[in-house]
Structures are given as structure tokens and as C-alpha cells.
Amino acid sequence: MLPPFQTALPVIQTLEDAGYEAFFVGGSIRDSLLGRPVHDVDIATSAKPEEVKALFKQTVDVGIEHGTVLVLYGRRQYEVTTFRTESEYKDYRRPESVEYVDSLLLDLKRRDFTMNAIAMDKTGKLIDPFSGKEAIRDKRIETVGSPEERFREDALRMMRAVRFMSQLGFEIENGTKRAIRVYAHLLKYIAVERITQEFIKLLEGVRPYEALAFLCETRLLSYLPGLEKMEMRLMPALNPALNELTESQLWVYLIKAVEPDDENAFLRKWKLPNLKRKAILRTLGFVRKRTARPWDTVMLYDAGKKTAVDAETVFCALRREDWREHTPAIEKVFREMPITDRSQLAVDGKMLMDFFSKKGGPWLKEMLREIETAVLTGKVDNQWDAIRGWLACKHPQEKKF
């Protein structure tokens, strides 16, 4: 048994000593079988929420209306959820009500995919009524029971399936795939924030290329923010090189591929944080500059190393070229730059005002930029004496001697 489960054993034991059943459940079991890092360990129990709270000194009601209590134990926290079944779902996203049950089997039966419907007892024995271990072995994503029912219950499960496809490198089995094609339109009932969360995980996965192609093939793409009827734009732009791009680079690639009328408005539809949105748009701007002309020292300096590498990577991916053949040259330029930031310039605004005997104004920003460019292009050394001499020759009419 892996250390994260061993650490949580006292929680299981406390519940069992009080006469309740308790098992490890969920993604932690799946990840342990895949040899992936196990992070959050979740527990399912026959104890009701109030009974769980009575057994532990420190608890938090994180989702008590759904039967979940957060137990704080030994510097760690565990979500402990009562065995439950769910009633009819409303709006294809949440159940009308939750009913507590005494059966682990009924609890596992309500879960989304067979690979997530495996439990483990305190001895490490697996309880796998829906052959989830077999699905994991075969790298197969399939729903527990009818995919039509699972997707009508919660339409976000379709996005979760595609996210797992990218994260785990699994294939979605044919029955589940057919149901996604039929019920793709139900995604419009899901909150944008939930869709964005799944889409970001998809982009962070090991196979975003295959996952994005699947979104196009099943028409799920049309129900994502700003991507209605964009399949014909995105599909031709997809290529396996996308599997080597980072999440932020993939956002830039996506925008370049579909060319929305307003890139900023497109990103706002996803409700991304402002800083992230601005960083994506900044990189996009340099991809466009790179498309217009090759890099030079000043353009690289203006971009900054990370943005320049990101922009070159996206530029190469769009052209189906190997970015690894290009980015070392960019990194070499940065290593050889006399300055990589204006703060490293051997002159500041006050020095220039004193030198020219002038008050501040728009001219100051322009002059600093001129000096910056001269230093970067090797026209003058980054030393105040050299810069003063260069300025005296360059702007003799402005210097008061």
C-alpha cells in the first residue's frame, strides 16, 4: 500500500472501530494503479456526515449537503463522503436530491467512469464491480452503465472523458463516443467555469492533439466558449506537435488556428484570470511579429526570453517545423545581450534630465528607448561615460554646454 493510503489508515480505522464501513475511493485508486503520483485521498463510508463529525476533533463542512465532510487528521485533510445515490438530475448538471445508503456498490454505481469506480479496503484489497481495473489495463474510458444516462445526469462528464483522454493517453470506447456525439449539445447547460477547468486540464495533458481532434469530431467543440462552428478552422491546423506544447502555448495556438474576430473577447468568454489572459495576448502579438519578419535582438529583448521562446514554439508548430531547431539560437542571443532589462541600463531618467538640463516629459521615454536600442545593437557600450559621449554626438543641439 502506497504511503498516502498508509497515512490515511487511522481515519479508516476510526470509522471501522465505531462500527461503520469505510473504503478508499476515486481518482487516488486509479492513479495508484497507473503508477501516477497520488495526491488527494478520498474516503467513502456508511457513516452519516454528523456521525463522521462526532468521531473526529477537526472537521470542516465542505460539501455536507452532498454528504461530504473534510476531516483534518495528522497535518493532512481527507474528504469523507457518505455512501449515497442520486435522484433525477436537473439541468443536466446536478441532482435534485441525494439519498444516503448503506451499500458501497450503490455508491460506486453512481460514479462516472469505470476506472473511477474502484474502492480499496484497509488491507489493500480492491473492490471493482464494474471492471475498472481492466479498463485501466486496456487504457479505455467507459462509463459506469449507460453512457446516455451518465451524460444526461451531468453533461460535464463528456468533457471529463476527453480530459482523461488527454491526461492519461487513454481511448474513449465506441459506445461512450457515440453517446458524446448525440448529447454534445447538453454541454450548453454547464457553467463556463466548470468547462474551463476541464479544458485547462486537457491542455495540460500528454495528448492534447488527440483530445482536440476528438472535440472536433464529436462536435463538442461547438459548445465550448467562442468556438461555435469552428471545427473546420481548427481541424486542419491540428498536428501531433501540439503534444509538446505547454498549456499557455496551446491557448495561443488555438487563437491563431481559429482566428476569432476579437481575441480578447474570446479569452474573456472562458473567464480566464486577467494576468493569464494578458500573457496569452502578449505572446500572440509576438507570434504575429515573428510571422511578419525574423527575430532581431531588439524584438527579442522587447519580448523577454520566456515570451520569445513561447512565440517561436507556437510559430514553428503552426508551420509544422521542429521548434527545438530554432529556440537554442534565441537562448544564445539572450546570453549574449548586454542587457536583458531596462533596469540594467547604465543611465536613468534623472541622469538624462541633468545631462540635458531639461525637465521630464515624453522626450525622456523616447530617449531611454533610443539609448536602450543603441546598447542592444552594439552602437554604444552600456557605460555612462560611453553613453554621454554618444549622446553628445547624437544630440549636440540639445546639450547645454
Coordinates of C-alpha atoms in Angstrom, one line a residue:
M1 CA 0.0 0.0 0.0
L2 CA 1.4 3.4 -1.0
P3 CA 2.4 5.9 1.7
P4 CA -0.6 8.3 1.1
F5 CA -3.0 5.5 1.9
Q6 CA -1.0 4.3 4.9
T7 CA -1.1 7.8 6.3
A8 CA -4.9 7.8 6.0
L9 CA -5.4 4.4 7.6
P10 CA -6.1 5.8 11.0
V11 CA -9.2 7.6 9.5
I12 CA -10.4 4.3 8.1
Q13 CA -9.7 2.5 11.3
T14 CA -11.5 5.1 13.4
L15 CA -14.7 4.8 11.3
E16 CA -14.5 1.0 11.4
D17 CA -13.9 0.9 15.2
A18 CA -17.1 2.9 15.5
G19 CA -19.0 0.2 13.6
Y20 CA -19.0 1.8 10.1
E21 CA -17.7 0.6 6.8
A22 CA -15.0 2.8 5.1
F23 CA -13.0 2.5 1.9
F24 CA -10.6 4.4 -0.2
V25 CA -12.3 5.5 -3.4
G26 CA -11.9 7.7 -6.5
G27 CA -9.0 9.0 -8.5
S28 CA -6.4 8.1 -6.0
I29 CA -7.1 4.4 -6.6
R30 CA -7.0 4.9 -10.4
D31 CA -3.7 6.8 -10.2
S32 CA -2.1 4.2 -7.9
L33 CA -2.9 1.5 -10.4
L34 CA -1.4 3.6 -13.2
G35 CA 1.7 4.4 -11.2
R36 CA 0.9 8.1 -11.1
P37 CA 1.5 10.3 -8.1
V38 CA -1.3 10.0 -5.6
H39 CA -2.4 13.4 -4.2
D40 CA -5.9 13.6 -2.7
V41 CA -7.0 10.5 -0.9
D42 CA -10.8 10.3 -0.6
I43 CA -12.8 8.0 1.6
A44 CA -16.4 6.7 1.3
T45 CA -18.2 5.4 4.4
S46 CA -21.5 4.2 5.6
A47 CA -21.4 6.8 8.4
K48 CA -23.6 9.8 8.0
P49 CA -22.0 13.3 8.0
E50 CA -23.0 14.1 11.6
E51 CA -21.6 10.7 12.7
V52 CA -18.3 11.4 10.9
K53 CA -18.1 14.8 12.6
A54 CA -18.7 13.2 16.0
L55 CA -15.7 10.9 15.5
F56 CA -13.0 13.4 14.7
K57 CA -11.9 16.5 16.5
Q58 CA -11.3 18.7 13.5
T59 CA -13.7 18.7 10.6
V60 CA -15.0 21.2 8.0
D61 CA -18.4 21.2 6.3
V62 CA -17.1 21.5 2.7
G63 CA -20.0 19.8 1.0
I64 CA -22.2 18.5 3.8
E65 CA -25.3 18.9 1.6
H66 CA -23.9 16.2 -0.6
G67 CA -22.6 14.1 2.3
T68 CA -19.0 15.3 2.3
V69 CA -17.1 16.3 5.4
L70 CA -13.4 17.3 5.4
V71 CA -11.5 15.5 8.1
L72 CA -8.3 17.2 9.3
Y73 CA -6.0 14.5 10.7
G74 CA -2.2 14.4 11.2
R75 CA -1.5 17.5 9.2
R76 CA -3.5 16.2 6.3
Q77 CA -7.1 16.5 5.1
Y78 CA -9.4 13.9 3.7
E79 CA -12.8 14.2 2.1
V80 CA -15.0 11.7 3.8
T81 CA -18.3 11.1 2.0
T82 CA -21.3 9.1 3.0
F83 CA -22.4 6.2 0.6
R84 CA -25.1 7.8 -1.5
T85 CA -27.3 7.6 -4.5
E86 CA -28.6 10.5 -6.5
S87 CA -32.1 11.3 -7.7
E88 CA -33.0 12.6 -11.2
Y89 CA -30.7 15.4 -12.3
K90 CA -32.0 18.8 -13.2
D91 CA -30.5 21.0 -16.0
Y92 CA -28.1 18.1 -16.9
R93 CA -25.7 19.2 -14.2
R94 CA -26.9 18.5 -10.6
P95 CA -29.1 16.0 -8.8
E96 CA -32.5 17.1 -7.4
S97 CA -31.5 15.3 -4.1
V98 CA -29.0 13.0 -2.5
E99 CA -30.0 9.8 -0.6
Y100 CA -27.7 8.2 1.8
V101 CA -27.4 4.4 1.5
D102 CA -25.6 1.6 3.3
S103 CA -24.2 0.0 0.2
L104 CA -20.7 0.6 -1.3
L105 CA -21.9 -1.0 -4.5
L106 CA -24.7 1.6 -4.9
D107 CA -22.3 4.3 -4.2
L108 CA -19.8 3.1 -6.9
K109 CA -22.7 2.6 -9.3
R110 CA -23.4 6.4 -9.4
R111 CA -19.8 7.3 -10.5
D112 CA -18.9 8.5 -14.0
F113 CA -16.3 6.1 -15.4
T114 CA -15.4 2.5 -14.5
M115 CA -11.8 3.5 -13.8
N116 CA -13.1 5.9 -11.1
A117 CA -15.5 3.3 -9.6
I118 CA -12.9 1.2 -7.8
A119 CA -12.7 1.1 -4.0
M120 CA -9.9 -0.3 -1.7
D121 CA -10.2 -1.5 1.8
K122 CA -7.6 -1.1 4.6
T123 CA -5.8 -4.3 3.6
G124 CA -5.3 -3.1 0.0
K125 CA -7.9 -5.4 -1.4
L126 CA -9.7 -3.8 -4.4
I127 CA -13.5 -3.8 -4.8
D128 CA -14.1 -3.5 -8.5
P129 CA -17.7 -4.4 -9.5
F130 CA -17.5 -2.6 -12.9
S131 CA -14.2 -4.0 -14.2
G132 CA -12.4 -0.6 -13.8
K133 CA -9.0 -2.3 -13.4
E134 CA -9.5 -4.0 -16.7
A135 CA -10.4 -0.7 -18.3
I136 CA -7.2 0.9 -16.9
R137 CA -5.2 -2.0 -18.2
D138 CA -6.7 -1.6 -21.7
K139 CA -6.3 2.2 -21.5
R140 CA -10.1 2.5 -22.1
I141 CA -12.5 5.2 -20.9
E142 CA -16.0 3.9 -20.5
T143 CA -19.0 4.9 -18.3
V144 CA -20.4 3.0 -15.4
G145 CA -23.6 1.6 -17.0
S146 CA -25.4 3.5 -19.8
P147 CA -23.3 6.4 -21.2
E148 CA -26.6 8.1 -22.3
E149 CA -27.8 8.1 -18.7
R150 CA -24.5 9.3 -17.3
F151 CA -24.3 12.2 -19.7
R152 CA -27.9 13.2 -19.2
E153 CA -27.2 13.2 -15.5
D154 CA -24.2 15.5 -15.8
A155 CA -23.2 16.8 -19.2
L156 CA -19.8 17.8 -17.9
R157 CA -18.8 14.2 -17.8
M158 CA -18.4 14.4 -21.6
M159 CA -15.6 17.0 -21.1
R160 CA -14.2 14.9 -18.3
A161 CA -13.9 11.9 -20.7
V162 CA -12.0 14.0 -23.2
R163 CA -9.8 15.5 -20.4
F164 CA -8.9 12.0 -19.2
M165 CA -8.1 11.1 -22.8
S166 CA -5.5 13.8 -22.9
Q167 CA -4.3 13.4 -19.3
L168 CA -3.9 9.6 -19.3
G169 CA -3.4 8.8 -23.0
F170 CA -6.5 6.6 -23.0
E171 CA -9.0 6.0 -25.8
I172 CA -12.8 6.6 -25.4
E173 CA -14.7 3.4 -26.1
N174 CA -17.1 3.4 -29.0
G175 CA -20.4 3.3 -27.1
T176 CA -19.3 6.3 -25.0
K177 CA -18.0 8.1 -28.1
R178 CA -21.4 7.6 -29.9
A179 CA -23.2 9.0 -26.8
I180 CA -21.0 12.1 -26.8
R181 CA -21.9 12.8 -30.4
V182 CA -25.6 12.5 -29.6
Y183 CA -25.5 14.5 -26.3
A184 CA -22.8 17.1 -27.1
H185 CA -25.5 19.9 -27.2
L186 CA -26.1 19.3 -23.4
L187 CA -22.8 21.0 -22.7
K188 CA -24.5 24.4 -23.2
Y189 CA -26.2 23.9 -19.8
I190 CA -22.9 23.7 -17.9
A191 CA -21.3 26.7 -16.2
V192 CA -18.4 28.2 -18.2
E193 CA -16.1 27.9 -15.1
R194 CA -16.5 24.2 -14.9
I195 CA -15.9 23.8 -18.7
T196 CA -12.8 25.9 -18.5
Q197 CA -11.4 23.9 -15.6
E198 CA -11.7 20.7 -17.6
F199 CA -10.3 22.3 -20.8
I200 CA -7.2 23.6 -19.0
K201 CA -6.5 20.1 -17.6
L202 CA -7.0 18.8 -21.2
L203 CA -4.4 21.3 -22.5
E204 CA -2.0 20.3 -19.7
G205 CA -2.3 16.6 -20.6
V206 CA 0.1 14.4 -22.6
R207 CA -2.2 14.1 -25.6
P208 CA -4.0 17.4 -26.3
Y209 CA -3.7 16.9 -30.0
E210 CA -5.8 13.8 -29.9
A211 CA -8.2 15.3 -27.4
L212 CA -8.7 18.5 -29.5
A213 CA -9.3 16.3 -32.6
F214 CA -11.9 14.3 -30.7
L215 CA -13.7 17.6 -29.7
C216 CA -13.9 18.5 -33.4
E217 CA -15.1 15.0 -34.5
T218 CA -17.9 14.8 -31.9
R219 CA -18.9 18.5 -32.3
L220 CA -18.3 19.1 -28.6
L221 CA -16.1 21.9 -29.8
S222 CA -19.1 23.9 -30.9
Y223 CA -20.4 24.1 -27.3
L224 CA -17.1 25.5 -25.9
P225 CA -16.8 29.2 -25.3
G226 CA -16.2 31.2 -28.5
L227 CA -15.8 28.0 -30.6
E228 CA -19.2 27.5 -32.2
K229 CA -18.9 26.0 -35.7
M230 CA -15.1 26.4 -35.5
E231 CA -14.3 22.7 -36.3
M232 CA -13.5 23.4 -40.0
R233 CA -11.0 26.1 -38.9
L234 CA -9.3 24.1 -36.1
M235 CA -9.2 20.6 -37.5
P236 CA -6.8 21.4 -40.4
A237 CA -4.4 23.2 -38.0
L238 CA -4.1 20.2 -35.6
N239 CA -0.9 18.2 -35.7
P240 CA 1.0 15.9 -33.3
A241 CA 3.4 18.7 -32.4
L242 CA 0.7 20.1 -30.1
N243 CA 1.5 17.3 -27.7
E244 CA 4.8 19.0 -26.9
L245 CA 3.4 22.5 -26.3
T246 CA 2.6 23.9 -22.9
E247 CA -0.9 24.9 -21.8
S248 CA -0.2 28.6 -22.3
Q249 CA 1.3 28.0 -25.7
L250 CA -1.7 25.9 -26.7
W251 CA -4.0 28.8 -25.9
V252 CA -2.0 31.0 -28.3
Y253 CA -2.0 28.2 -30.9
L254 CA -5.8 27.8 -30.6
I255 CA -6.4 31.5 -31.2
K256 CA -4.1 31.5 -34.2
A257 CA -5.8 28.5 -35.6
V258 CA -9.4 29.7 -35.3
E259 CA -8.7 33.5 -35.7
P260 CA -11.7 34.8 -33.7
D261 CA -12.8 38.4 -34.6
D262 CA -11.7 39.7 -31.1
E263 CA -9.0 37.7 -29.3
N264 CA -9.5 39.5 -26.0
A265 CA -13.3 38.9 -26.1
F266 CA -12.7 35.2 -27.0
L267 CA -10.5 34.7 -23.9
R268 CA -13.0 36.6 -21.7
K269 CA -15.6 34.1 -22.6
W270 CA -13.5 31.5 -20.9
K271 CA -13.3 33.6 -17.8
L272 CA -9.6 33.3 -17.5
P273 CA -7.7 35.4 -14.9
N274 CA -6.7 38.8 -16.2
L275 CA -2.9 38.2 -15.9
K276 CA -3.2 34.9 -17.8
R277 CA -5.3 36.5 -20.5
K278 CA -2.8 39.4 -20.9
A279 CA 0.1 37.0 -21.1
I280 CA -1.6 34.9 -23.8
L281 CA -2.4 38.0 -25.8
R282 CA 1.2 39.3 -25.4
T283 CA 2.7 36.1 -26.7
L284 CA 0.1 36.1 -29.6
G285 CA 1.3 39.6 -30.5
F286 CA 4.9 38.4 -30.9
V287 CA 3.8 35.3 -32.9
R288 CA 2.3 37.8 -35.3
K289 CA 5.5 39.9 -35.4
R290 CA 7.6 36.8 -35.9
T291 CA 5.3 35.8 -38.8
A292 CA 6.0 39.2 -40.4
R293 CA 9.8 39.1 -40.0
P294 CA 12.6 37.2 -38.4
W295 CA 13.7 37.9 -34.9
D296 CA 16.3 40.6 -34.2
T297 CA 18.0 41.5 -30.9
V298 CA 15.6 44.4 -30.1
M299 CA 12.5 42.4 -30.8
L300 CA 13.7 39.5 -28.6
Y301 CA 14.6 42.0 -25.9
D302 CA 11.1 43.5 -26.0
A303 CA 9.5 40.1 -25.8
G304 CA 11.7 38.7 -23.0
K305 CA 13.1 35.2 -23.0
K306 CA 10.0 33.3 -22.0
T307 CA 7.6 35.1 -24.3
A308 CA 10.1 34.8 -27.2
V309 CA 10.6 31.1 -26.7
D310 CA 6.8 30.6 -26.4
A311 CA 6.2 32.6 -29.5
E312 CA 8.8 30.8 -31.5
T313 CA 7.5 27.4 -30.4
V314 CA 3.9 28.3 -31.5
F315 CA 5.2 29.8 -34.7
C316 CA 7.1 26.6 -35.6
A317 CA 4.2 24.4 -34.6
L318 CA 1.9 26.3 -36.9
R319 CA 4.4 25.8 -39.7
R320 CA 4.9 22.1 -38.7
E321 CA 8.5 22.8 -38.0
D322 CA 10.6 21.5 -35.1
W323 CA 10.9 24.3 -32.6
R324 CA 13.9 22.6 -31.0
E325 CA 16.0 23.6 -34.0
H326 CA 15.2 27.3 -33.5
T327 CA 14.9 28.1 -29.8
P328 CA 18.6 27.4 -29.0
A329 CA 19.6 30.3 -31.2
I330 CA 17.1 32.6 -29.3
E331 CA 18.6 31.5 -26.0
K332 CA 22.1 32.2 -27.3
V333 CA 21.1 35.8 -28.2
F334 CA 19.8 36.3 -24.7
R335 CA 23.0 35.0 -23.2
E336 CA 25.0 37.5 -25.3
M337 CA 22.7 40.5 -24.8
P338 CA 24.5 43.4 -23.0
I339 CA 21.2 44.0 -21.1
T340 CA 18.0 42.0 -20.7
D341 CA 16.0 44.6 -18.8
R342 CA 15.9 48.4 -18.7
S343 CA 16.9 48.3 -15.1
Q344 CA 20.3 47.1 -16.2
L345 CA 20.9 50.2 -18.4
A346 CA 23.7 52.4 -17.1
V347 CA 21.6 55.5 -17.2
D348 CA 18.2 56.5 -15.8
G349 CA 15.8 59.4 -16.2
K350 CA 17.3 61.7 -13.6
M351 CA 20.8 61.3 -15.2
L352 CA 19.3 62.3 -18.6
M353 CA 17.4 65.3 -17.2
D354 CA 20.6 66.5 -15.6
F355 CA 22.7 65.9 -18.7
F356 CA 20.3 67.8 -21.0
S357 CA 19.2 70.3 -18.3
K358 CA 15.6 69.5 -19.1
K359 CA 12.5 68.7 -17.2
G360 CA 10.8 65.3 -17.6
G361 CA 8.3 64.7 -20.3
P362 CA 7.6 62.4 -23.3
W363 CA 11.1 63.0 -24.6
L364 CA 12.6 61.1 -21.7
K365 CA 10.9 57.9 -22.5
E366 CA 11.8 58.2 -26.2
M367 CA 15.5 59.0 -25.3
L368 CA 15.7 56.0 -22.9
R369 CA 14.4 53.8 -25.7
E370 CA 16.9 55.2 -28.2
I371 CA 19.8 54.5 -25.7
E372 CA 18.4 51.1 -25.0
T373 CA 18.3 50.2 -28.7
A374 CA 21.8 51.6 -29.2
V375 CA 23.2 49.4 -26.4
L376 CA 21.4 46.3 -27.7
T377 CA 22.6 46.8 -31.2
G378 CA 26.2 47.4 -30.2
K379 CA 26.4 51.1 -31.2
V380 CA 27.4 52.1 -27.7
D381 CA 28.7 50.3 -24.6
N382 CA 26.5 50.1 -21.6
Q383 CA 28.6 52.6 -19.6
W384 CA 27.6 56.1 -18.6
D385 CA 30.8 57.7 -20.0
A386 CA 30.3 56.0 -23.3
I387 CA 26.6 56.9 -23.4
R388 CA 27.3 60.5 -22.5
G389 CA 29.8 60.8 -25.4
W390 CA 27.3 59.1 -27.8
L391 CA 24.5 61.4 -26.7
A392 CA 26.7 64.5 -27.2
C393 CA 27.4 63.4 -30.8
K394 CA 23.9 62.2 -31.5
H395 CA 22.1 65.2 -30.0
P396 CA 24.5 68.1 -29.9
Q397 CA 21.8 70.7 -30.3
E398 CA 20.0 69.5 -27.2
K399 CA 23.0 69.5 -24.8
K400 CA 23.7 72.7 -23.0
F401 CA 27.5 73.0 -22.6

